[in-house]
Coordinates of C-alpha atoms and ligand atoms in Angstrom, one line a residue:
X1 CA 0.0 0.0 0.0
X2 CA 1.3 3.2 -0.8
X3 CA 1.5 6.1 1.6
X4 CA -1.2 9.0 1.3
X5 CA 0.4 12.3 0.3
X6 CA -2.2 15.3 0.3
X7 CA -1.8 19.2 0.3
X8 CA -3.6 22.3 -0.5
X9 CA -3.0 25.4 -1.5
X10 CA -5.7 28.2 -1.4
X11 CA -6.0 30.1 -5.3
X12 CA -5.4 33.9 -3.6
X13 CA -3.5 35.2 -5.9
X14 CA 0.1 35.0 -7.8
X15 CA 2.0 31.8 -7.4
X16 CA 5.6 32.8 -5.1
X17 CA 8.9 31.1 -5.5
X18 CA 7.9 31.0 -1.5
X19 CA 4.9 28.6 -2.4
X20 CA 7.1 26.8 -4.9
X21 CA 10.3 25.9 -3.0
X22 CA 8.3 25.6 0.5
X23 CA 5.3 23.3 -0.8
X24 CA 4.8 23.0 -4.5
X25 CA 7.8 21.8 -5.4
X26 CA 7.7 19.3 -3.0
X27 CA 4.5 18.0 -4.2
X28 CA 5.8 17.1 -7.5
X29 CA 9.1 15.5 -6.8
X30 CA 7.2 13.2 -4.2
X31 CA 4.5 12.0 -7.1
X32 CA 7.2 11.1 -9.5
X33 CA 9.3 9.6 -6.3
X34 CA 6.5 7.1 -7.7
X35 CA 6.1 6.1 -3.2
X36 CA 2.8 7.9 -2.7
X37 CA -0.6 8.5 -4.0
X38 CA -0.7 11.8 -4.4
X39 CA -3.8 14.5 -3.9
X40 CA -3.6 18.7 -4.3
X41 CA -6.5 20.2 -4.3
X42 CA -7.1 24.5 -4.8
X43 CA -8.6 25.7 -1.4
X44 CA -11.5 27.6 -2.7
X45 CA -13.4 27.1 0.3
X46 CA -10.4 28.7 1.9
X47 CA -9.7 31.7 -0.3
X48 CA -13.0 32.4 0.3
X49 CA -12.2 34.6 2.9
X50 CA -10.1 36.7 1.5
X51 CA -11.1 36.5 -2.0
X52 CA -15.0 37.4 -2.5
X53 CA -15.8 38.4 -6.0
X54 CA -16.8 35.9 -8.5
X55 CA -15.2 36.2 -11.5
X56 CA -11.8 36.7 -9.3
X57 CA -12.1 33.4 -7.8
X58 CA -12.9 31.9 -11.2
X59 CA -9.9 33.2 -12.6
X60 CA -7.2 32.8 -9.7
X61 CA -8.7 28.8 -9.3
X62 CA -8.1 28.2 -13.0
X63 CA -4.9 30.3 -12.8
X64 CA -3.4 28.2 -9.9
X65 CA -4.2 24.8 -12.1
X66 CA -2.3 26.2 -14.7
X67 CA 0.8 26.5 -12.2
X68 CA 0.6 23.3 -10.8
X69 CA 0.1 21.4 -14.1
X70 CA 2.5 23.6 -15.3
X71 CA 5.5 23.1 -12.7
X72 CA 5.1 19.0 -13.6
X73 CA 1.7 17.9 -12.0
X74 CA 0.3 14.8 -13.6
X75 CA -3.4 14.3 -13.2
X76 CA -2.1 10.6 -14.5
X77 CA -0.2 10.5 -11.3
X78 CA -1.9 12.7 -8.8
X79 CA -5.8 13.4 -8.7
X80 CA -6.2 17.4 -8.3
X81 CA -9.3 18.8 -7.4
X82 CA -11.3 21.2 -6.1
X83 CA -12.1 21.7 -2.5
X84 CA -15.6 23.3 -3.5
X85 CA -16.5 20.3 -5.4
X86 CA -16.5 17.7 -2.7
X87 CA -18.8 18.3 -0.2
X88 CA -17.9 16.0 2.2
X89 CA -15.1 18.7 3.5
X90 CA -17.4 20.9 4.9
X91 CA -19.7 18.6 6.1
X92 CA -17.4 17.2 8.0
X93 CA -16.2 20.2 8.9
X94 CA -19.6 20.6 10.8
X95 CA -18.7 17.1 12.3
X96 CA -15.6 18.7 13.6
X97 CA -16.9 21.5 14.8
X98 CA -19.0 20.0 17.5
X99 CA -16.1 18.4 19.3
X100 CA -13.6 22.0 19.0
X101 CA -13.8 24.5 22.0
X102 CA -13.4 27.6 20.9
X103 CA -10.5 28.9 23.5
X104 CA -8.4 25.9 21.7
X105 CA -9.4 27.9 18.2
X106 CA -8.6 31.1 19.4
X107 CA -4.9 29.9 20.3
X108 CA -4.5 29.4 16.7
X109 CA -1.4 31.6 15.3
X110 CA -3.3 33.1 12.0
X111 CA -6.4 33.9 13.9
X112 CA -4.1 35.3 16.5
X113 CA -2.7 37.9 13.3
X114 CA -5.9 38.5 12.2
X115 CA -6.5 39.8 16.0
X116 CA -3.7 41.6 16.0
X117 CA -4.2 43.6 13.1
X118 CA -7.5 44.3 14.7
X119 CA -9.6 43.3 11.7
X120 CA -13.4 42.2 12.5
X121 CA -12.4 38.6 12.1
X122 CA -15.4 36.6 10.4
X123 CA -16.3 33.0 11.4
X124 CA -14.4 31.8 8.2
X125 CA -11.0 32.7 9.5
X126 CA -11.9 31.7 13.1
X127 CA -12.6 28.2 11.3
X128 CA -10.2 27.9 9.3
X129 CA -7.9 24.6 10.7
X130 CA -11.3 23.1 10.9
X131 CA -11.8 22.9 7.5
X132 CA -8.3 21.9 6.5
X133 CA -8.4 19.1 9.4
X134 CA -11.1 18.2 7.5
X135 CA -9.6 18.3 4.3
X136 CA -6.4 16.3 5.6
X137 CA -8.4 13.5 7.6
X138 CA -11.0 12.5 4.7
X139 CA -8.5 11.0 2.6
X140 CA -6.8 8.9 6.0
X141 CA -3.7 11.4 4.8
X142 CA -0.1 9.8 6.3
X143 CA 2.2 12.7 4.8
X144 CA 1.4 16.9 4.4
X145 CA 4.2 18.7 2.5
X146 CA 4.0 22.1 3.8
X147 CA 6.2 25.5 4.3
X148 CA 6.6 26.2 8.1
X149 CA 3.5 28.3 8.4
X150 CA 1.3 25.7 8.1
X151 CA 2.9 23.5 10.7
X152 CA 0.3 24.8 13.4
X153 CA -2.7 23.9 11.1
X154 CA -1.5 20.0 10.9
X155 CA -1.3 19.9 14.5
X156 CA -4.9 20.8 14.7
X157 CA -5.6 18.0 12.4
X158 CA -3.5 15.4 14.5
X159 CA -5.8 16.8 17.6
X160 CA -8.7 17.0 15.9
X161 CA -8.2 13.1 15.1
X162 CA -7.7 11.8 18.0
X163 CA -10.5 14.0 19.9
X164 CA -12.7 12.4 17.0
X165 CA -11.0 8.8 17.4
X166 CA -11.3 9.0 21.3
X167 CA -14.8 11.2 21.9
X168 CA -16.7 8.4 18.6
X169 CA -14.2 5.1 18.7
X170 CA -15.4 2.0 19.8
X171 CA -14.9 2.3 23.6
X172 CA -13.8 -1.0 24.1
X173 CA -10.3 -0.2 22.3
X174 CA -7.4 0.3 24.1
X175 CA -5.8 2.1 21.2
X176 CA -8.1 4.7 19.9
X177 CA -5.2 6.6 18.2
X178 CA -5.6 5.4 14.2
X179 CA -9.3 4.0 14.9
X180 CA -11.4 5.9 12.0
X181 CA -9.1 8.7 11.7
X182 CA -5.3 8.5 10.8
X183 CA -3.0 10.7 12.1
X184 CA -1.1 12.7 9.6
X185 CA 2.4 14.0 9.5
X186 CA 3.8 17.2 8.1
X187 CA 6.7 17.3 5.5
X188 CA 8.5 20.5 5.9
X189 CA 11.8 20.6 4.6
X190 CA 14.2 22.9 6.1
X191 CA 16.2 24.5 3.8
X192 CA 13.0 26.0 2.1
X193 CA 10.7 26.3 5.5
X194 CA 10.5 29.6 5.3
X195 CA 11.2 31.4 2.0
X196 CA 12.6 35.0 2.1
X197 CA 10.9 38.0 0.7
X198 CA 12.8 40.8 -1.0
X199 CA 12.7 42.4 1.9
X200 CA 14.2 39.5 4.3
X201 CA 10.5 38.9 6.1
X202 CA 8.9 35.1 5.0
X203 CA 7.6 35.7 1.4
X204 CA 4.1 36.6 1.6
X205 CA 1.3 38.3 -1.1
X206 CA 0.0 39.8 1.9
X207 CA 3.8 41.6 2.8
X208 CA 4.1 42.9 -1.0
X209 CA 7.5 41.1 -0.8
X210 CA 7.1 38.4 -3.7
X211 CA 8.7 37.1 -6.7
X212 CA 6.1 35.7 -8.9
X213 CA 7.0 32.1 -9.8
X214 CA 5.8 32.8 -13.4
X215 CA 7.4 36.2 -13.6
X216 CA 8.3 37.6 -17.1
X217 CA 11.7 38.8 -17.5
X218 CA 11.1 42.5 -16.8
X219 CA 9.4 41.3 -13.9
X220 CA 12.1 39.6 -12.1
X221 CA 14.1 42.2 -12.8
X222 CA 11.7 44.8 -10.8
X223 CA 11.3 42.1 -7.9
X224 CA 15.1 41.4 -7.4
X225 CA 16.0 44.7 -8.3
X226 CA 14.3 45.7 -4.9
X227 CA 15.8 43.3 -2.9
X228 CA 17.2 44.9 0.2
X229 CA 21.1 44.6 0.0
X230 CA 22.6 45.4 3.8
X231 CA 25.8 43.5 3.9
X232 CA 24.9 42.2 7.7
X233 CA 27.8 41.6 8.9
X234 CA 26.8 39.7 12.2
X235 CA 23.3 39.3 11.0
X236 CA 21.6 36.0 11.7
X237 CA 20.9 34.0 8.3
X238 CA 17.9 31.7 7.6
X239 CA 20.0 29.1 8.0
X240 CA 20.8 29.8 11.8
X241 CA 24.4 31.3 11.3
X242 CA 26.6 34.6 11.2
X243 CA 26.8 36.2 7.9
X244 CA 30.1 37.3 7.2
X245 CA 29.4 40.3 5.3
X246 CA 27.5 38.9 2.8
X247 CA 24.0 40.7 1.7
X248 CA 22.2 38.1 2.9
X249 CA 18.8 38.4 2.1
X250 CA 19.7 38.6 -1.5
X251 CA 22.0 35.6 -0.7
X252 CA 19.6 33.6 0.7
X253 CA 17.1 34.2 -2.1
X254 CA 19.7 33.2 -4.6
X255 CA 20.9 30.3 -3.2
X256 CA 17.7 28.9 -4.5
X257 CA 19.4 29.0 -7.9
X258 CA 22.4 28.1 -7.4
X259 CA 24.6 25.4 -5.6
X260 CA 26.3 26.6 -2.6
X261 CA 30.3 26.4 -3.8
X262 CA 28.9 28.3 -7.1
X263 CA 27.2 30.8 -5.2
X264 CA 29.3 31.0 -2.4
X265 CA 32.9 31.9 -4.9
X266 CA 30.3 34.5 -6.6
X267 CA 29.9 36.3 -3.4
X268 CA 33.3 36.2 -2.6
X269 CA 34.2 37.5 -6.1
X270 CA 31.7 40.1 -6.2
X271 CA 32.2 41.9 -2.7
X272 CA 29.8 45.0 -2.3
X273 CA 28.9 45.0 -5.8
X274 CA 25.5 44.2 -5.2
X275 CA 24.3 45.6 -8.6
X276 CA 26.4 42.6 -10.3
X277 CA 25.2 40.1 -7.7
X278 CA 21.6 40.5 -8.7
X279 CA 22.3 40.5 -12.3
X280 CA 23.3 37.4 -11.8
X281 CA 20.2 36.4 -9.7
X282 CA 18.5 37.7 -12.6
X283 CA 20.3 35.4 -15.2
X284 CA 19.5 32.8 -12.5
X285 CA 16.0 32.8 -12.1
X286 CA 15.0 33.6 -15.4
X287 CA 16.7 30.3 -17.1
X288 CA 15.1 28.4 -14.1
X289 CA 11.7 29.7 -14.5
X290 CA 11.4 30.1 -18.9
X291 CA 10.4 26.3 -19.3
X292 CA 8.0 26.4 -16.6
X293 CA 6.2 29.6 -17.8
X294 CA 6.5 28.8 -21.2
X295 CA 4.7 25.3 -20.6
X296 CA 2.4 27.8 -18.6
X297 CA 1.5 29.6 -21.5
X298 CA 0.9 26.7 -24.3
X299 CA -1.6 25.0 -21.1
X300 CA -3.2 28.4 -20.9
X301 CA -4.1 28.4 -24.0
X302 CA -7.0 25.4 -23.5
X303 CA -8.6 26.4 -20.2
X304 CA -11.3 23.5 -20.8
X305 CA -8.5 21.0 -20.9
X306 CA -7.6 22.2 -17.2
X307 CA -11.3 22.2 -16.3
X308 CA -11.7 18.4 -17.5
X309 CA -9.0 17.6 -15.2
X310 CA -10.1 18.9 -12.2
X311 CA -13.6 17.6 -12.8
X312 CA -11.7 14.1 -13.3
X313 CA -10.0 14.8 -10.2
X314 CA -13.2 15.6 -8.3
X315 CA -14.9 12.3 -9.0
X316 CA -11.9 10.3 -8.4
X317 CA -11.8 12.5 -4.9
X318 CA -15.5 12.2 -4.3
X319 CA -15.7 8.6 -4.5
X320 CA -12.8 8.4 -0.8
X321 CA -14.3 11.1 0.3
X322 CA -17.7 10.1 0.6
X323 CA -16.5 6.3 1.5
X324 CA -15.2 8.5 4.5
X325 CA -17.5 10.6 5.5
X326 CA -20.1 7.5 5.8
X327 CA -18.0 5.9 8.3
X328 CA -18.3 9.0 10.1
X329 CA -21.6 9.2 10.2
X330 CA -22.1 6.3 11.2
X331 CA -19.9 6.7 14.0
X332 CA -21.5 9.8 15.1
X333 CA -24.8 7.9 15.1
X334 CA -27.0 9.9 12.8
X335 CA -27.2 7.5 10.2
Ligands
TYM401 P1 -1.1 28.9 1.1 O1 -2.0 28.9 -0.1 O2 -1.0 30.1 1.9 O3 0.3 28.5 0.7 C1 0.6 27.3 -0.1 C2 1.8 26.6 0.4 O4 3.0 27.4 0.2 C3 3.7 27.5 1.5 N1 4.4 28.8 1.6 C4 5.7 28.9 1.9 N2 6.7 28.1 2.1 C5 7.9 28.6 2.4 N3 8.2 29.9 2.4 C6 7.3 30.8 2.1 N4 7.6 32.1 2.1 C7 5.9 30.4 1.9 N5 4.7 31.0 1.6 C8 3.8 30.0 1.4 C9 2.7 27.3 2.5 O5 3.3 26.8 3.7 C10 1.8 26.2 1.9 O6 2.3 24.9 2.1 N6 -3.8 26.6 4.7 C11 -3.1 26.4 3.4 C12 -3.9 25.7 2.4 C13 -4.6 24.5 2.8 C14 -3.9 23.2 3.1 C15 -5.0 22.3 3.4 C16 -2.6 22.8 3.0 C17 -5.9 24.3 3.0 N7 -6.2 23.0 3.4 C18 -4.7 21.0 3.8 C19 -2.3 21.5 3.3 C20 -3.4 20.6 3.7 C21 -2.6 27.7 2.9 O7 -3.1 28.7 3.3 O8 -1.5 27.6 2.0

């Protein structure tokens, strides 16, 4: 039997080299690894949050297939879906729900932000690891490739599983832990946990710090052209250690691109000249990115090709998910 490998991404805007190297890079490499069966599925359900205009949400769901299918995704290998088009996530999300104290919700780091920035939070956003321990559990998920922010949300899910297992297993068990729901792990790997922004904070839409994965050329150069450049000499790296001088937030971005001895003899070639350094960068990304976005474009081209896939993937989804949900209901008693 092969392991379950699931992940979700919500369609909110413009792919990042963030959500590429922390999650959807990940994704890919695993399903042609050729160990897992693989799901992804666009978190409309989730974006509805943020994103609540119709046509918008049309466009950025299609627009995130396109990157996915583009950047290697095989619907022969993987089944990708929707997360509006099987119900059984937010009905179970209901399920859920009922067994979730609110204090435990509120401890939650997004919907901590969200306080912070002193927003009128709506229910949604409150509820939000509900839904995605729902989304994770329906498919008994063993494996979540994730960046570092979502690491929170996949602990929910393992509690939310066992609450479930312990509060509706058959009480005669001992060991309630993998009774009707699995506990799943996350996959964060941690030389990508946390992707940079151009300005050093994690890459984020919501921090205007990106560099669009699908980027033309004149729009790398604008992105890496306002990368901040302080030499930080005694600064902390992502990776935990002293900088030595170098500019390391446009290091660390670059070292993406480019294997350490490479980079590293650049860097040490190119001292303070930091216009030279992210001409290079440029060079870098742009050969790394051209096949991707130009396999982009010709899939673009046939938005009712993507469209029959993810209806594919939605029956091929339904059909678990539903298998699922019945042995929750049963075990909940209402059916
Ligand atoms: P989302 O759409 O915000 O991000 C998609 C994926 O990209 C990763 N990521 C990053 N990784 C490293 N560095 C960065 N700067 C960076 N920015 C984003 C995220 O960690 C994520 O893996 N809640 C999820 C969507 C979701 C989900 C799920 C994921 C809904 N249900 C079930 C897994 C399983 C989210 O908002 O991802």
């Amino acid at each position: 039997m092969k392991k379950i490998l699931l992940s979700g991404v919500k369609p909110t805007g413009t792919a990042h080299i963030g959500n590429y190297f922390g999650a959807m890079k990940q994704m890919v490499d695993l399903q042609n690894s050729g160990n897992y069966q693989c799901f992804l599925f666009l978190a409309d359900y989730h974006a509805l949050n943020l994103i609540q205009n119709r046509d918008e949400m049309k466009k950025l769901t299609l627009e995130l297939a396109l990157d996915y299918l583009a950047i290697g995704l095989d619907p022969k290998k993987s089944i990708l879906f929707k997360q509006s088009d099987i119900s059984a996530h937010t009905e179970l999300a209901w399920i859920f729900d009922t067994i979730v104290t609110v204090p435990y919700l509120e401890r939650a780091h997004a919907f901590k932000d969200a306080e912070a920035k002193n927003k009128e939070i709506n229910v949604g956003t409150f509820n939000y690891p509900v839904l995605m321990a729902a989304d994770i559990l329906l498919y008994d998920t063993d494996v979540v490739p994730v960046g570092q922010d979502q690491k929170q949300h996949i602990e929910y899910a393992r509690d939310i599983a066992l609450k479930f297992n312990h509060t509706f297993g058959p009480k005669n068990v001992e060991e309630y832990k993998d009774l009707i729901f699995k506990l799943p792990d996350s996959l964060i790997l941690d030389t990508v946990a946390v992707v940079p922004g151009t300005d050093g904070r994690k890459m984020s839409k919501s921090y205007n710090n990106i560099i669009p994965l699908f980027a033309t050329r004149e729009e790398i150069t604008k992105a890496v052209m306002s990368i901040v450049t302080d030499a930080g000499i005694g600064a902390i790296g992502t990776d935990g250690k002293v900088s030595d001088g170098k500019p390391i937030n446009l290091y660390n971005i670059h070292k993406l691109f480019k294997a350490k001895d490479k980079l590293d003899q650049l860097y040490e070639m190119n001292k303070g000249k930091y216009k030279s350094l992210k001409d290079d960068l440029i060079e870098d990304i742009d050969a790394f990115v051209k096949p991707m976005r130009e396999r982009r474009e010709k899939l673009a081209k046939d938005p009712k090709k993507v469209i029959k896939i993810l209806e594919k993937g939605a029956k091929q989804a339904k059909k678990i998910a539903d298998k699922k949900l019945l042995e929750v209901k049963k075990a909940v008693g209402v059916l």
